[in-house]
Coordinates of C-alpha atoms and ligand atoms in Angstrom, one line a residue:
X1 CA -36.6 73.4 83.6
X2 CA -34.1 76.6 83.0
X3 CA -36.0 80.0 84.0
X4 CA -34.6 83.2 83.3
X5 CA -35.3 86.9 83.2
X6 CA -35.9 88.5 80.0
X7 CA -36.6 92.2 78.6
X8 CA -40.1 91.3 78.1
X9 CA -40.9 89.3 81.8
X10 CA -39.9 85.8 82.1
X11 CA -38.4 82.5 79.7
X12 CA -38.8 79.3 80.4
X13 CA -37.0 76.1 78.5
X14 CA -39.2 73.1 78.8
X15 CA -37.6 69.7 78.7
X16 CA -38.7 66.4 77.3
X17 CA -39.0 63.4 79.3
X18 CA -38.1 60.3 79.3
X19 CA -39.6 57.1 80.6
X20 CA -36.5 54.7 81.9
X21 CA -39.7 52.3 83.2
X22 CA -43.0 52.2 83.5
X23 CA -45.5 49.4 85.3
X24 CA -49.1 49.4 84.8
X25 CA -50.0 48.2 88.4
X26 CA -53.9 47.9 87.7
X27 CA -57.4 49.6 86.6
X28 CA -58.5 53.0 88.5
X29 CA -62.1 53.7 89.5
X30 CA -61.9 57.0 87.5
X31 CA -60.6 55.6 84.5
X32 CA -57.4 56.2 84.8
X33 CA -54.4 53.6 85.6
X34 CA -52.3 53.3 89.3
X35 CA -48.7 53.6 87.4
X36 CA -44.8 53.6 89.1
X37 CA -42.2 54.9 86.3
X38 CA -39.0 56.3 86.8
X39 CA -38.8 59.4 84.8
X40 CA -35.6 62.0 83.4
X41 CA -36.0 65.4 81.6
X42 CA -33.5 65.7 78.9
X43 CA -32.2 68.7 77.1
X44 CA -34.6 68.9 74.1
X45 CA -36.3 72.1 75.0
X46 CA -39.9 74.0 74.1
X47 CA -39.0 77.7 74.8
X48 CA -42.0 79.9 76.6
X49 CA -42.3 83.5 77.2
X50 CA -43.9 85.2 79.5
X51 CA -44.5 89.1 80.0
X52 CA -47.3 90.5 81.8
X53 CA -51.0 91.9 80.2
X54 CA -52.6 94.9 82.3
X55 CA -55.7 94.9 80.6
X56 CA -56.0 91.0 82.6
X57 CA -56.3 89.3 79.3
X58 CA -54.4 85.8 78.7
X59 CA -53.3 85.6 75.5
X60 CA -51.2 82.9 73.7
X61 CA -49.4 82.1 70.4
X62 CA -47.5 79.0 69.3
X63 CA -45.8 78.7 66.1
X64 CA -47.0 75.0 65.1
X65 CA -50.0 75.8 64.0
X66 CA -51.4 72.0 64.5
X67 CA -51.5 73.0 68.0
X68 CA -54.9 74.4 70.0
X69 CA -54.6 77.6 71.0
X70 CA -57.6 78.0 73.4
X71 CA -58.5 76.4 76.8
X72 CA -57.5 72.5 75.0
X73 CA -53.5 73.9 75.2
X74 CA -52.1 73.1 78.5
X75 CA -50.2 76.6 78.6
X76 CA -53.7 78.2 78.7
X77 CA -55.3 75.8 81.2
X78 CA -52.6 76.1 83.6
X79 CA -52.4 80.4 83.0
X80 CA -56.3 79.9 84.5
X81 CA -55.9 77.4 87.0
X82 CA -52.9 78.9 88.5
X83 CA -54.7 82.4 88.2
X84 CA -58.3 80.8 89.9
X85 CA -56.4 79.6 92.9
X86 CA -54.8 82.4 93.5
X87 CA -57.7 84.9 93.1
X88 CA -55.7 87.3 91.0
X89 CA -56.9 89.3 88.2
X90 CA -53.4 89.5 86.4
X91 CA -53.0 88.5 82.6
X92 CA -50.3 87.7 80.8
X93 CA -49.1 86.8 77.1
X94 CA -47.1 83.8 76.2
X95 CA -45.8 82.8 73.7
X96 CA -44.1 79.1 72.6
X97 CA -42.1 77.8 70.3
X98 CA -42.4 74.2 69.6
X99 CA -38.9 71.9 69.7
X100 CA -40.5 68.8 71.3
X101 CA -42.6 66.4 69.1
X102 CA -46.2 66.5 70.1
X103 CA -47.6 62.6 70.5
X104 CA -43.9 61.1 71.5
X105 CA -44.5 60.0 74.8
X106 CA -42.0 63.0 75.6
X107 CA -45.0 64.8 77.4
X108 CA -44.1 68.3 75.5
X109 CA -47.5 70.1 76.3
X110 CA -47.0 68.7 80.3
X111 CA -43.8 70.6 80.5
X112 CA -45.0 73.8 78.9
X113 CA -48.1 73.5 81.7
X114 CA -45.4 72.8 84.0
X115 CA -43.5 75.9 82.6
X116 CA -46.5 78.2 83.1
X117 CA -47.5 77.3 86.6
X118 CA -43.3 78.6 88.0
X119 CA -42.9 81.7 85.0
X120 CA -46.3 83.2 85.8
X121 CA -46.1 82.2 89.6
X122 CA -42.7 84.4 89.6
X123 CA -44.2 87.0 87.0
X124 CA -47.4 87.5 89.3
X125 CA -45.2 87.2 92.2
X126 CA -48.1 85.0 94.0
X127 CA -45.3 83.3 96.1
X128 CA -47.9 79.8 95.8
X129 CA -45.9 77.1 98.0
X130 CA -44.7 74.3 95.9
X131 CA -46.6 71.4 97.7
X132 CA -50.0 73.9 96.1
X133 CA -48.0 74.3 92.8
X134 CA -47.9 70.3 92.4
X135 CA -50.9 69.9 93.7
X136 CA -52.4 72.8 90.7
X137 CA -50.3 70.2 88.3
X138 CA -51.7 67.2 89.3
X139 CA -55.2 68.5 88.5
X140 CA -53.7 69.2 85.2
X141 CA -52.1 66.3 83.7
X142 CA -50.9 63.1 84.9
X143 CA -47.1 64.3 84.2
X144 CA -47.3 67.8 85.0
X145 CA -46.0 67.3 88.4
X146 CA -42.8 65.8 87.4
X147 CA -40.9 69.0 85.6
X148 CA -41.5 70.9 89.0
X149 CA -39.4 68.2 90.0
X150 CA -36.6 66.2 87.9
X151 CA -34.6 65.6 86.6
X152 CA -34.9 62.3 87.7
X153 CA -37.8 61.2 90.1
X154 CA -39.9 58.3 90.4
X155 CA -43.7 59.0 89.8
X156 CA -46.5 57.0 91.3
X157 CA -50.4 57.2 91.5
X158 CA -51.7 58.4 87.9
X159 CA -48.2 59.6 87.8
X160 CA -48.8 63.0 89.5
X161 CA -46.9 61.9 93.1
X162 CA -43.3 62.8 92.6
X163 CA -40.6 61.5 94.6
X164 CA -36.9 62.9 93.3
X165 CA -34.2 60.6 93.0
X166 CA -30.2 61.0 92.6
X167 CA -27.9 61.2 89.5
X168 CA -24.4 60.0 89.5
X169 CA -23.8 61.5 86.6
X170 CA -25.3 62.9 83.3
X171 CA -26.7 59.6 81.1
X172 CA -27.0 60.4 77.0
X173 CA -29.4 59.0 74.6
X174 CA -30.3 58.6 71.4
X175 CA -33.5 59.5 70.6
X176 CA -35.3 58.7 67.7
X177 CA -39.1 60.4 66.7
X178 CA -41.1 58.6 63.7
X179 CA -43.4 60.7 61.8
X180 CA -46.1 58.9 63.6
X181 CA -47.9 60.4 66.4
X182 CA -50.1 58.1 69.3
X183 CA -53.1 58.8 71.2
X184 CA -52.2 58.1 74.8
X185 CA -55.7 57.7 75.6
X186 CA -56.1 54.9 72.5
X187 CA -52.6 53.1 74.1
X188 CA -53.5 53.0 77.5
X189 CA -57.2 51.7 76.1
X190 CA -54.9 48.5 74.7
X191 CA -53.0 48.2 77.6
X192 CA -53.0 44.6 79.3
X193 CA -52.9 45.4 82.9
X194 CA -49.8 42.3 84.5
X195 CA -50.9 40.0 87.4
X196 CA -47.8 40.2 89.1
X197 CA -46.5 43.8 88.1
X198 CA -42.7 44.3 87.6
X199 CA -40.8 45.8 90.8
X200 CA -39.2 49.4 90.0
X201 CA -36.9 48.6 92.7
X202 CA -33.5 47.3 90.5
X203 CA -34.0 50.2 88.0
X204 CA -33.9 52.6 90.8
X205 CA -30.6 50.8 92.1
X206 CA -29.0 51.0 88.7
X207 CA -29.8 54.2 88.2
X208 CA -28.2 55.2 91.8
X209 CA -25.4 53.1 91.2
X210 CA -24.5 54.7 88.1
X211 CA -23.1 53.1 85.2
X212 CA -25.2 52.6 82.1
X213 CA -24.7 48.3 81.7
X214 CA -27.4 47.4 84.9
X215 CA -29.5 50.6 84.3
X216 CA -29.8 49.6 80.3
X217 CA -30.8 45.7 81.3
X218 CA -33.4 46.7 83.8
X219 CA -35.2 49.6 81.1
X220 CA -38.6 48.2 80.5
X221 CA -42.3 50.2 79.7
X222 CA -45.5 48.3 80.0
X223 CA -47.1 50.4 77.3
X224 CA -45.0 49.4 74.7
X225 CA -46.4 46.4 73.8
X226 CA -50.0 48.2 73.3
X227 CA -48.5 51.2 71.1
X228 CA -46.6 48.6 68.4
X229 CA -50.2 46.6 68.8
X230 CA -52.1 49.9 67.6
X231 CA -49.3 51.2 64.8
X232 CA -47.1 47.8 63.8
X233 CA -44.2 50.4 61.7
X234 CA -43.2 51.1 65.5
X235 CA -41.6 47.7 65.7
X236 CA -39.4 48.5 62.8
X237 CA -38.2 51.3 64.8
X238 CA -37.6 48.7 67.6
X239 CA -35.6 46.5 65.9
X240 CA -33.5 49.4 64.4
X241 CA -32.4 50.2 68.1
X242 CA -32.1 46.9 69.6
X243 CA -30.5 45.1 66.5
X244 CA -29.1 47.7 63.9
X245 CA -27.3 49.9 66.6
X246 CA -27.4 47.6 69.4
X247 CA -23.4 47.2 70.1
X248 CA -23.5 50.9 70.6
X249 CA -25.9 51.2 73.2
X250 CA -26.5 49.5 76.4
X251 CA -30.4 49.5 76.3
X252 CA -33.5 50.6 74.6
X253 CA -37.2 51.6 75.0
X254 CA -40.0 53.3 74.1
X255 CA -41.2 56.6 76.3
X256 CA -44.0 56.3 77.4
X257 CA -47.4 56.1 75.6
X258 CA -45.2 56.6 72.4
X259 CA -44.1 57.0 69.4
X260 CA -40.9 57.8 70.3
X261 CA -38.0 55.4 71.1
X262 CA -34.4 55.8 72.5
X263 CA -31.5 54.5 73.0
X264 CA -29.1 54.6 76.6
X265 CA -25.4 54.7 75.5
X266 CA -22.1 54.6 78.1
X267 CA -21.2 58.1 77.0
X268 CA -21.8 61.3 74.5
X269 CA -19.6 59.2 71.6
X270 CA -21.2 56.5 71.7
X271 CA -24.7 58.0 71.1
X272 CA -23.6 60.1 68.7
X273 CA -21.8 57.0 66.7
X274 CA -25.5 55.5 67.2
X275 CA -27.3 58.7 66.1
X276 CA -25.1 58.4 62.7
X277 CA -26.1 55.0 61.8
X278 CA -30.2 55.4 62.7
X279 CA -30.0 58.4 60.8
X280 CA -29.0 56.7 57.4
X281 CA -32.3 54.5 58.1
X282 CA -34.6 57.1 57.1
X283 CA -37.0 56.0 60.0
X284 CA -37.5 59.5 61.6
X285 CA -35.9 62.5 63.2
X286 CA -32.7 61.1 65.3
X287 CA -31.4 63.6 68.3
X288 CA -28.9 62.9 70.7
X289 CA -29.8 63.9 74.1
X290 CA -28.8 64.2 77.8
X291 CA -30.0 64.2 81.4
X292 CA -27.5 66.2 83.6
X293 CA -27.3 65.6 87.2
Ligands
LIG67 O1 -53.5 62.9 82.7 P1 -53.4 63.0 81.2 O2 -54.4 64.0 80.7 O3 -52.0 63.3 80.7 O4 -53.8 61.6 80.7 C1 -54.2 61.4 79.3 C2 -54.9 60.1 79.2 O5 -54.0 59.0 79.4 C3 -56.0 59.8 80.3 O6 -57.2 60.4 79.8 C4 -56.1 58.3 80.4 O7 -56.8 57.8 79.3 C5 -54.7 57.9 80.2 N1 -53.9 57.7 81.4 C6 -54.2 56.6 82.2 N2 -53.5 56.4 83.4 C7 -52.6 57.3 83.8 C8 -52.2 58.4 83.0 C9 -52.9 58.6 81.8 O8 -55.1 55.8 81.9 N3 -51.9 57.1 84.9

């Protein structure tokens, strides 16, 4: 997350995430599911702004009009809960532009609620300690948590406990987004739940290691499975990473609940060499991206 001053109060630059892994390690009372993933932000931003309201009102504006606008937008629910907590009467007026596919698995809307909670924090000037400000994001969404964090952390419980870990070095992707969008509630509903769950252990090593070779091997998301069960043209997309552009990249994956898949290549050429060939495929909007230590 990149915050700045501005004229008008406070922007913010949202990034996407990426799932390197993710293990389903069983069934929660409340519905939801005990996860471990290892998660990076890249540099496909949102952009927010931020300037304050005297008359106390929260306003916000967005312009992909496909997105809610009231309480269902994450911007607006974490404007209240942040404000609630802090028993201040302040308003503000944000407003978003949209980069980041909604329904990826890039968790767009958690970042802009992640986005909220630091801008109008500093904007308010509430001075809310960050073990309160995770703790406000957990209550949130699952992956809220995680942009306070990054840019590479592994994420546990529902995904809301957020332990940072180290990068060597930046790691580039291609990324590629069909035109089809996934209901993460409908892919976790399909999700088979493993006996003997997968260890995040090596991909943690690779990924402290360095070096793309072991950290590509060990990339691996319980979820996908379920998503190309519930939309079959996602294993087209698949096979265009792991077969037609395979020699370029060390590894790929889907992020997590889906629809969008990437690619992990050894350097900025080699993604962009991959990026070329998806992109005469016709399969969706290809982006190469990076994580930077
Ligand atoms: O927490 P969030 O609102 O992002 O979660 C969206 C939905 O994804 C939940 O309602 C739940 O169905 C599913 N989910 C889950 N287990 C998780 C995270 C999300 O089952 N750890």
């Amino acid at each position: 997350m990149i915050v700045r001053p501005v004229a008008e109060g406070v922007e913010v630059l949202a990034p996407a995430k990426l799932n390197l892994f993710l293990e389903i390690l069983g069934k929660r009372p409340d519905g939801y599911h005990e996860l471990e993933s290892l998660m990076v932000a890249v540099d496909l931003y949102d952009t927010l702004t931020f300037a304050d309201d005297a008359t106390g009102a929260i306003t916000f504006r967005c312009d992909d009009p496909s997105l809610p606008t009231g309480r269902d937008n994450l911007v607006v629910k974490a404007a209240e809960v942040l404000r609630a907590d802090a028993g201040c009467d302040r308003g503000a007026s944000i407003a978003l532009r949209k980069a980041i596919p909604a329904q990826a698995g890039l968790a767009g809307g958690s970042s802009d609620a992640a986005a909220t909670l630091v801008a109008l924090d500093r904007l308010w000037d509430l001075k809310t300690p960050p073990g309160r400000l995770s703790e406000l994001a957990g209550s949130i969404g699952s992956d809220v948590a995680f942009f306070l964090n990054g840019p590479a952390a592994v994420c546990r419980g529902r995904g809301e406990r957020v332990e940072g870990v180290p990068l060597t070095g930046a790691l580039h992707f291609v990324l590629l987004c069909p035109p089809i969008g996934l209901s993460t509630v409908a892919v976790y509903r399909h999700v088979t739940v493993p006996e003997r769950p997968r260890p995040i252990g090596p991909v943690v090593q690779a990924l402290a290691v360095g070096g793309t070779e072991a950290l590509g091997a060990s990339l691996f998301n319980r979820l996908q499975p379920a998503a190309e069960v519930l939309e079959p043209a996602l294993s087209r997309v698949r096979d265009a990473l792991s077969e037609r552009v395979g020699p370029s990249l060390d590894g790929s994956l889907m992020s997590g609940s889906g629809s969008a898949y990437f690619g992990l290549a050894r350097d900025r050429t080699a993604a962009e060499d991959a990026a070329r060939q998806l992109d005469t495929l016709g399969l969706g909007r290809v982006r190469v991206v990076t994580c930077g230590p």
